[in-house]
PDB file of C-alpha atoms and ligand atoms in Angstrom:
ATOM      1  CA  UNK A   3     -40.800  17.914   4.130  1.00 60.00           C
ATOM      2  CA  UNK A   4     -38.912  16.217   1.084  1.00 70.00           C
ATOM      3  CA  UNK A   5     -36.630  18.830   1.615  1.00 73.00           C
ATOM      4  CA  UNK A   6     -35.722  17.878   5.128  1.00 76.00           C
ATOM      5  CA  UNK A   7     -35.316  14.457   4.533  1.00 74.00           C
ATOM      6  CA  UNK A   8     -32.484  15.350   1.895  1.00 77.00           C
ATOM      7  CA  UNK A   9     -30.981  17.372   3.583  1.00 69.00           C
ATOM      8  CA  UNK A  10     -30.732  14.774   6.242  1.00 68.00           C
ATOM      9  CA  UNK A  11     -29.570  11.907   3.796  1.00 73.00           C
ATOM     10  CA  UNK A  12     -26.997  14.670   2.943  1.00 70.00           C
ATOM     11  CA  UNK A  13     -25.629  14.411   6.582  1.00 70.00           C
ATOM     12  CA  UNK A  14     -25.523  11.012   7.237  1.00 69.00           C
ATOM     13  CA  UNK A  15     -24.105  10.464   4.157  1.00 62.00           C
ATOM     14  CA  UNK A  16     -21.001  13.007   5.160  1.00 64.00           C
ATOM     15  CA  UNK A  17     -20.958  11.377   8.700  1.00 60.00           C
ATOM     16  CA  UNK A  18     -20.607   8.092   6.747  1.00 60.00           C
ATOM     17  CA  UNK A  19     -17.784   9.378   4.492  1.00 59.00           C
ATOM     18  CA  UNK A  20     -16.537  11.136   7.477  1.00 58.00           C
ATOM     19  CA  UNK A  21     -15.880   7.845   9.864  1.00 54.00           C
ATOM     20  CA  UNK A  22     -14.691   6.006   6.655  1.00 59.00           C
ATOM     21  CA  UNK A  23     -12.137   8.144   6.224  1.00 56.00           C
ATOM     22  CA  UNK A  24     -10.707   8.330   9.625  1.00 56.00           C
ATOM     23  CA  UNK A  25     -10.877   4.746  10.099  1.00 54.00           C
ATOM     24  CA  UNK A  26      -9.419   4.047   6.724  1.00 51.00           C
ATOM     25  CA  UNK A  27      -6.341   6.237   7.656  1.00 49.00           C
ATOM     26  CA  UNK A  28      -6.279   4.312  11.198  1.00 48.00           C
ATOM     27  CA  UNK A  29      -6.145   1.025   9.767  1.00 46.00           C
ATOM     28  CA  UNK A  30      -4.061   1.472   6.494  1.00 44.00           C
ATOM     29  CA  UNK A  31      -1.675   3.252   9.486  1.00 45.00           C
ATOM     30  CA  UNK A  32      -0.940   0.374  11.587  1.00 41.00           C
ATOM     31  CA  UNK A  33      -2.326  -2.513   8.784  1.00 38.00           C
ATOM     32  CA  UNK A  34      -0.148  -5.246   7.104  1.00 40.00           C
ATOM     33  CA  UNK A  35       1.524  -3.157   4.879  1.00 37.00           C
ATOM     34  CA  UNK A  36       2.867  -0.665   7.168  1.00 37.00           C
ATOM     35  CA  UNK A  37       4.059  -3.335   9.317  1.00 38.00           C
ATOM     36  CA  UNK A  38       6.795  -5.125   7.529  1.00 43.00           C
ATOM     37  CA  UNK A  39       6.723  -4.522   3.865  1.00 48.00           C
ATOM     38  CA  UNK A  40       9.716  -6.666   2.523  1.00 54.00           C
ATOM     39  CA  UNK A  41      13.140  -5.619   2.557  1.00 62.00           C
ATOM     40  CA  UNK A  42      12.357  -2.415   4.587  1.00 81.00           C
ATOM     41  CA  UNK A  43      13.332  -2.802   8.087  1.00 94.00           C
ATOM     42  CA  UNK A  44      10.871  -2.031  10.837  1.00 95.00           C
ATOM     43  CA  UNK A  45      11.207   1.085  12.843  1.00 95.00           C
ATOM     44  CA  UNK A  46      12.088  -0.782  16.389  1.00 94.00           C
ATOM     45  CA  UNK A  47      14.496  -2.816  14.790  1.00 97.00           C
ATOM     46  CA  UNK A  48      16.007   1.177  12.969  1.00 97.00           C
ATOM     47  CA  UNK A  49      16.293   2.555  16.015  1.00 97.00           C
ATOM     48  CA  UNK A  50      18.648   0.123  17.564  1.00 98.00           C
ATOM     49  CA  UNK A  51      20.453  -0.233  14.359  1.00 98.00           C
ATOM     50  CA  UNK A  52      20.634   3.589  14.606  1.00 97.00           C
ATOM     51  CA  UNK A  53      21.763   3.665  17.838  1.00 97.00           C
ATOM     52  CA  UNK A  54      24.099   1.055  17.818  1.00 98.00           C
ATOM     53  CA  UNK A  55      25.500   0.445  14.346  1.00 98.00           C
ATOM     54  CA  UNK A  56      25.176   3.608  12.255  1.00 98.00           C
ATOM     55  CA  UNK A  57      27.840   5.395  14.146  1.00 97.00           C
ATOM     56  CA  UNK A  58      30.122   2.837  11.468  1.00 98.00           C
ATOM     57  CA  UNK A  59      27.441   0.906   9.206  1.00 98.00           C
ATOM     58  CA  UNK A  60      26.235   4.104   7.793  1.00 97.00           C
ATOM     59  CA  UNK A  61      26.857   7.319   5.467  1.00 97.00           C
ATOM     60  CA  UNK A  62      29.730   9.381   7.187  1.00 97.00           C
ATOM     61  CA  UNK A  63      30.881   6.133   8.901  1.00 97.00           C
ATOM     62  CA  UNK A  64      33.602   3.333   8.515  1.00 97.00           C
ATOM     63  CA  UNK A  65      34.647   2.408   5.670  1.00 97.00           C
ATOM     64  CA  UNK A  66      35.586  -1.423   5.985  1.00 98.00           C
ATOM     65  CA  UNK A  67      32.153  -1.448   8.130  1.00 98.00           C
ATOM     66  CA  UNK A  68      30.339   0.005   5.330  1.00 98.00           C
ATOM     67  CA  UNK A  69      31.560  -2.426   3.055  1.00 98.00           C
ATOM     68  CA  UNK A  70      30.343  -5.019   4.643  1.00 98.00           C
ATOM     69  CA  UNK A  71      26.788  -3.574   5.507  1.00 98.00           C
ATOM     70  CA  UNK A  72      25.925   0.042   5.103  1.00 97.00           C
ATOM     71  CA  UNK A  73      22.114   0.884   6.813  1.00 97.00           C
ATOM     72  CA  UNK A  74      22.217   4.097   4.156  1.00 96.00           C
ATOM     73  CA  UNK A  75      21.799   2.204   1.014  1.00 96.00           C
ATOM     74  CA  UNK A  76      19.996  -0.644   2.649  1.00 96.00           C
ATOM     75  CA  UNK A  77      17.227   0.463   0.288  1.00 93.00           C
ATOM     76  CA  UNK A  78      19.232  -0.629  -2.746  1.00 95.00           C
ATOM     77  CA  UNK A  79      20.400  -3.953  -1.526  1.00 95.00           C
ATOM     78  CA  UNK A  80      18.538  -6.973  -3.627  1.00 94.00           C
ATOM     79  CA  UNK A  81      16.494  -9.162  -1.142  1.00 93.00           C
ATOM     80  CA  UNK A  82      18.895 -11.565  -1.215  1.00 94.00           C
ATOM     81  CA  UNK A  83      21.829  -9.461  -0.368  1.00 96.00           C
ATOM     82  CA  UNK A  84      19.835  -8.007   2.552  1.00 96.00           C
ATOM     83  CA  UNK A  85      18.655 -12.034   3.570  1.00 95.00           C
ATOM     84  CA  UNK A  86      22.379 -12.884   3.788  1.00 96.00           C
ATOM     85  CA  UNK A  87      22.832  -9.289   5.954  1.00 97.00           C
ATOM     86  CA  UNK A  88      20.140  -9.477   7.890  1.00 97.00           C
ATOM     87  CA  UNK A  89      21.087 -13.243   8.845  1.00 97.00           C
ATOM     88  CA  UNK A  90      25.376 -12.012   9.390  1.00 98.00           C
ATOM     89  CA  UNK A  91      23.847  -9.333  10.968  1.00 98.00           C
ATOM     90  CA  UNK A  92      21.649 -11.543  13.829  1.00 98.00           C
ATOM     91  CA  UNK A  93      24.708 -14.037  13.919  1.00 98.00           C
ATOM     92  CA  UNK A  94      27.183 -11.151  14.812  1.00 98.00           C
ATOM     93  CA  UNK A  95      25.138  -9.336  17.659  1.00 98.00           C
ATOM     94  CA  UNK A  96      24.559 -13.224  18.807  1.00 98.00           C
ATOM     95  CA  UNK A  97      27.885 -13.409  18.992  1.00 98.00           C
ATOM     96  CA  UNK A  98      28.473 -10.607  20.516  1.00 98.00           C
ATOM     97  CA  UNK A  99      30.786  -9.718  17.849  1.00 98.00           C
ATOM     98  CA  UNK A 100      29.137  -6.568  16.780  1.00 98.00           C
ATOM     99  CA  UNK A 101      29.387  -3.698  18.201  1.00 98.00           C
ATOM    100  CA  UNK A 102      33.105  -4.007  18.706  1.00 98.00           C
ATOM    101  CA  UNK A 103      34.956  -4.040  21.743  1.00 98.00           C
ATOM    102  CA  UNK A 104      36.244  -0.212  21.648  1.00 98.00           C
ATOM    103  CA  UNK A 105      32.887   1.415  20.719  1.00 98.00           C
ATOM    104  CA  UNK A 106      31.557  -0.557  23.336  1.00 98.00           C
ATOM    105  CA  UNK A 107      33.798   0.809  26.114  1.00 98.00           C
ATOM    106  CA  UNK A 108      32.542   4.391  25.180  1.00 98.00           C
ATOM    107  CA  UNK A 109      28.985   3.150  24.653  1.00 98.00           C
ATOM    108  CA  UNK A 110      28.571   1.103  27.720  1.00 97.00           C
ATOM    109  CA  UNK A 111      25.001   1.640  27.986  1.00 98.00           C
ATOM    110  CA  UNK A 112      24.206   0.926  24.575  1.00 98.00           C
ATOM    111  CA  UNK A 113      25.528  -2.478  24.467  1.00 98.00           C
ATOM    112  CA  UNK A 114      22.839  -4.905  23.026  1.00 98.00           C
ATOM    113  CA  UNK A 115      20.063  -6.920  25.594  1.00 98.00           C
ATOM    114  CA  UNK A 116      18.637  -9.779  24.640  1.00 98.00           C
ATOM    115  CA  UNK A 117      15.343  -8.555  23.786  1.00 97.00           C
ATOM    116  CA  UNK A 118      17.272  -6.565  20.698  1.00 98.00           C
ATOM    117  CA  UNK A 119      18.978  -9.653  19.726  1.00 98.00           C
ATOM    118  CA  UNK A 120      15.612 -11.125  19.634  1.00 98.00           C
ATOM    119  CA  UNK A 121      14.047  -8.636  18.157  1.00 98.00           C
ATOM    120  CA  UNK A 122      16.889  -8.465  15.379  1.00 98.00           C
ATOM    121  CA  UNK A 123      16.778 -12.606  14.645  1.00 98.00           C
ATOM    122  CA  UNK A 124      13.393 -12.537  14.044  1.00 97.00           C
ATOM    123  CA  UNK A 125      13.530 -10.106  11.502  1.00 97.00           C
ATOM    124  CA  UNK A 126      16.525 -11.367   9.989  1.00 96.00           C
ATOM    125  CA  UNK A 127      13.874 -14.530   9.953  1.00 95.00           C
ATOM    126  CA  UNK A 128      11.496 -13.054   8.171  1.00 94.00           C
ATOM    127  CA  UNK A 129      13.969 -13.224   5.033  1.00 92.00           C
ATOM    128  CA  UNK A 130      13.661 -16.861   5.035  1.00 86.00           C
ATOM    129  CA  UNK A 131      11.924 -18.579   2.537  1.00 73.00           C
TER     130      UNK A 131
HETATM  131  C1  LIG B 210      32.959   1.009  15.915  1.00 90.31           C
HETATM  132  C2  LIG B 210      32.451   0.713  14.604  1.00 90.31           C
HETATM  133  C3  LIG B 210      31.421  -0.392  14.450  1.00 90.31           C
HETATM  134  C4  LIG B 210      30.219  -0.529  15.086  1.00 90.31           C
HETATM  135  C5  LIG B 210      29.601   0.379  16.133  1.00 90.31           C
HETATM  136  C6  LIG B 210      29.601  -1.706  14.522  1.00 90.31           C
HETATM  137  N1  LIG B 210      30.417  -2.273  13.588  1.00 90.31           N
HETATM  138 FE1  LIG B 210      30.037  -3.907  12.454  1.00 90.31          FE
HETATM  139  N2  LIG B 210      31.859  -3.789  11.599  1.00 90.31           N
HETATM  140  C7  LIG B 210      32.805  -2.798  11.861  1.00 90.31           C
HETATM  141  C8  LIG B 210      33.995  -3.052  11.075  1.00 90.31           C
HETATM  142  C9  LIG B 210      35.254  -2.185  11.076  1.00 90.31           C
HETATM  143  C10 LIG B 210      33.764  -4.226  10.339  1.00 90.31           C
HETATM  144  C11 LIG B 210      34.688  -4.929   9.374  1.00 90.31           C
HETATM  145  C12 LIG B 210      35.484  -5.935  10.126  1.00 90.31           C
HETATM  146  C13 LIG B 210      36.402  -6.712   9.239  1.00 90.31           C
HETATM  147  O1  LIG B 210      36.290  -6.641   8.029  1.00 90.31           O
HETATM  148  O2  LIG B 210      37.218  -7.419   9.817  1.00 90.31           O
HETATM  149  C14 LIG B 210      32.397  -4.656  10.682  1.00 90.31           C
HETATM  150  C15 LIG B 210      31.810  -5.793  10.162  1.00 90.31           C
HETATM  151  C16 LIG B 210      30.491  -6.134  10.383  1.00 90.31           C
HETATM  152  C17 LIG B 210      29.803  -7.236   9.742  1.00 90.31           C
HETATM  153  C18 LIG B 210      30.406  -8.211   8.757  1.00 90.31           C
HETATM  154  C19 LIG B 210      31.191  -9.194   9.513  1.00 90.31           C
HETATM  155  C20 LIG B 210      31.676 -10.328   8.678  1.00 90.31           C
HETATM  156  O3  LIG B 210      32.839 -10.717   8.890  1.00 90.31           O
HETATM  157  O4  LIG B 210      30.905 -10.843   7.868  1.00 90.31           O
HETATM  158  C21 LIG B 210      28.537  -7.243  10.215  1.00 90.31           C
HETATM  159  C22 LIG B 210      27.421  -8.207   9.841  1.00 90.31           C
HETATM  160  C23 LIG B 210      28.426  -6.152  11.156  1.00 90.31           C
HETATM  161  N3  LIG B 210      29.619  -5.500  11.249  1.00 90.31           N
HETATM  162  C24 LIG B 210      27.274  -5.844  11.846  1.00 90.31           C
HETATM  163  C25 LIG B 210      27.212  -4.852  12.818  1.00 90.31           C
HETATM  164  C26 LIG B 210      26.027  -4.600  13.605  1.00 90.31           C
HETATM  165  C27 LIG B 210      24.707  -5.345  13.450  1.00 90.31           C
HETATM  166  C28 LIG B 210      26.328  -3.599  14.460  1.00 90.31           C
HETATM  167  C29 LIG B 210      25.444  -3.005  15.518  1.00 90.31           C
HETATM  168  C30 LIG B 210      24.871  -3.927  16.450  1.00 90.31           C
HETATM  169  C31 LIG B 210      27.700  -3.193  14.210  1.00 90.31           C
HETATM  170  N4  LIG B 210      28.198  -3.992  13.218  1.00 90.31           N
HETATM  171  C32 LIG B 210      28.353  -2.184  14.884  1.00 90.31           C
HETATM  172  C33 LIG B 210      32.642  -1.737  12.706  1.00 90.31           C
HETATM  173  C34 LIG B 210      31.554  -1.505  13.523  1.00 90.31           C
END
């Protein structure tokens, strides 16, 4: 009998441990931290710099771009290096400065929508004190 009930206790106590650990991993997965620690920039707002900037603003790329902004050593930019970036950065696509003219003629479909420049200003916001 004692037995039994151990050996139950046993159980619920690896079901317990179980369901902590998958919903730990769940919630440290999508939690604060993962969504915008500072300085790293989210993955929706990567992909359209990827798509639309990196050809230039990246490793491999331009070299006056890169010396303005370069996505490849974003990582290494102070915070307030990438605050002043991230805020030329929103200003430009605003603009419609950025991407220039030419790459836009052979990227037609990749030209920014509002909901990127959106997307883009209020991350660039996020830098603000
Ligand atoms: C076809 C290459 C190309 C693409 C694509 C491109 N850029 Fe540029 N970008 C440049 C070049 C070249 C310069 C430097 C212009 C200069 O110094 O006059 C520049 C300059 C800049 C600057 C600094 C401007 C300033 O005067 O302060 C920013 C910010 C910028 N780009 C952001 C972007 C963003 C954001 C994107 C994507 C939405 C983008 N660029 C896409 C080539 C590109």
């Amino acid at each position: 009998m004692k037995k039994s009930v151990s050996i139950i206790a046993l159980f619920a106590g690896l079901l317990f441990a179980f369901i902590f650990l998958t919903d730990y991993q769940r919630v440290s997965a999508s939690g604060p931290l993962a969504v915008h620690p500072t300085g790293s920039i989210p993955d929706s707002v990567m992909t359209f710099f990827k798509n639309t900037c990196m050809d230039c603003h990246a490793d491999g790329g331009n070299g006056m771009a890169k010396s303005h902004v370069n996505f490849s050593k974003w990582d290494t930019y102070s915070t307030d290096k990438q605050a002043d970036k991230a805020s030329d950065i929103c200003d430009m696509i605003t603009k419609g400065k950025m991407p220039t003219k030419g790459w836009l003629k052979n990227n037609p479909d990749l030209a920014p929508q509002k909901r990127d420049i959106d997307k883009v200003c209020k991350w660039a916001d996020t830098f603000k004190k």
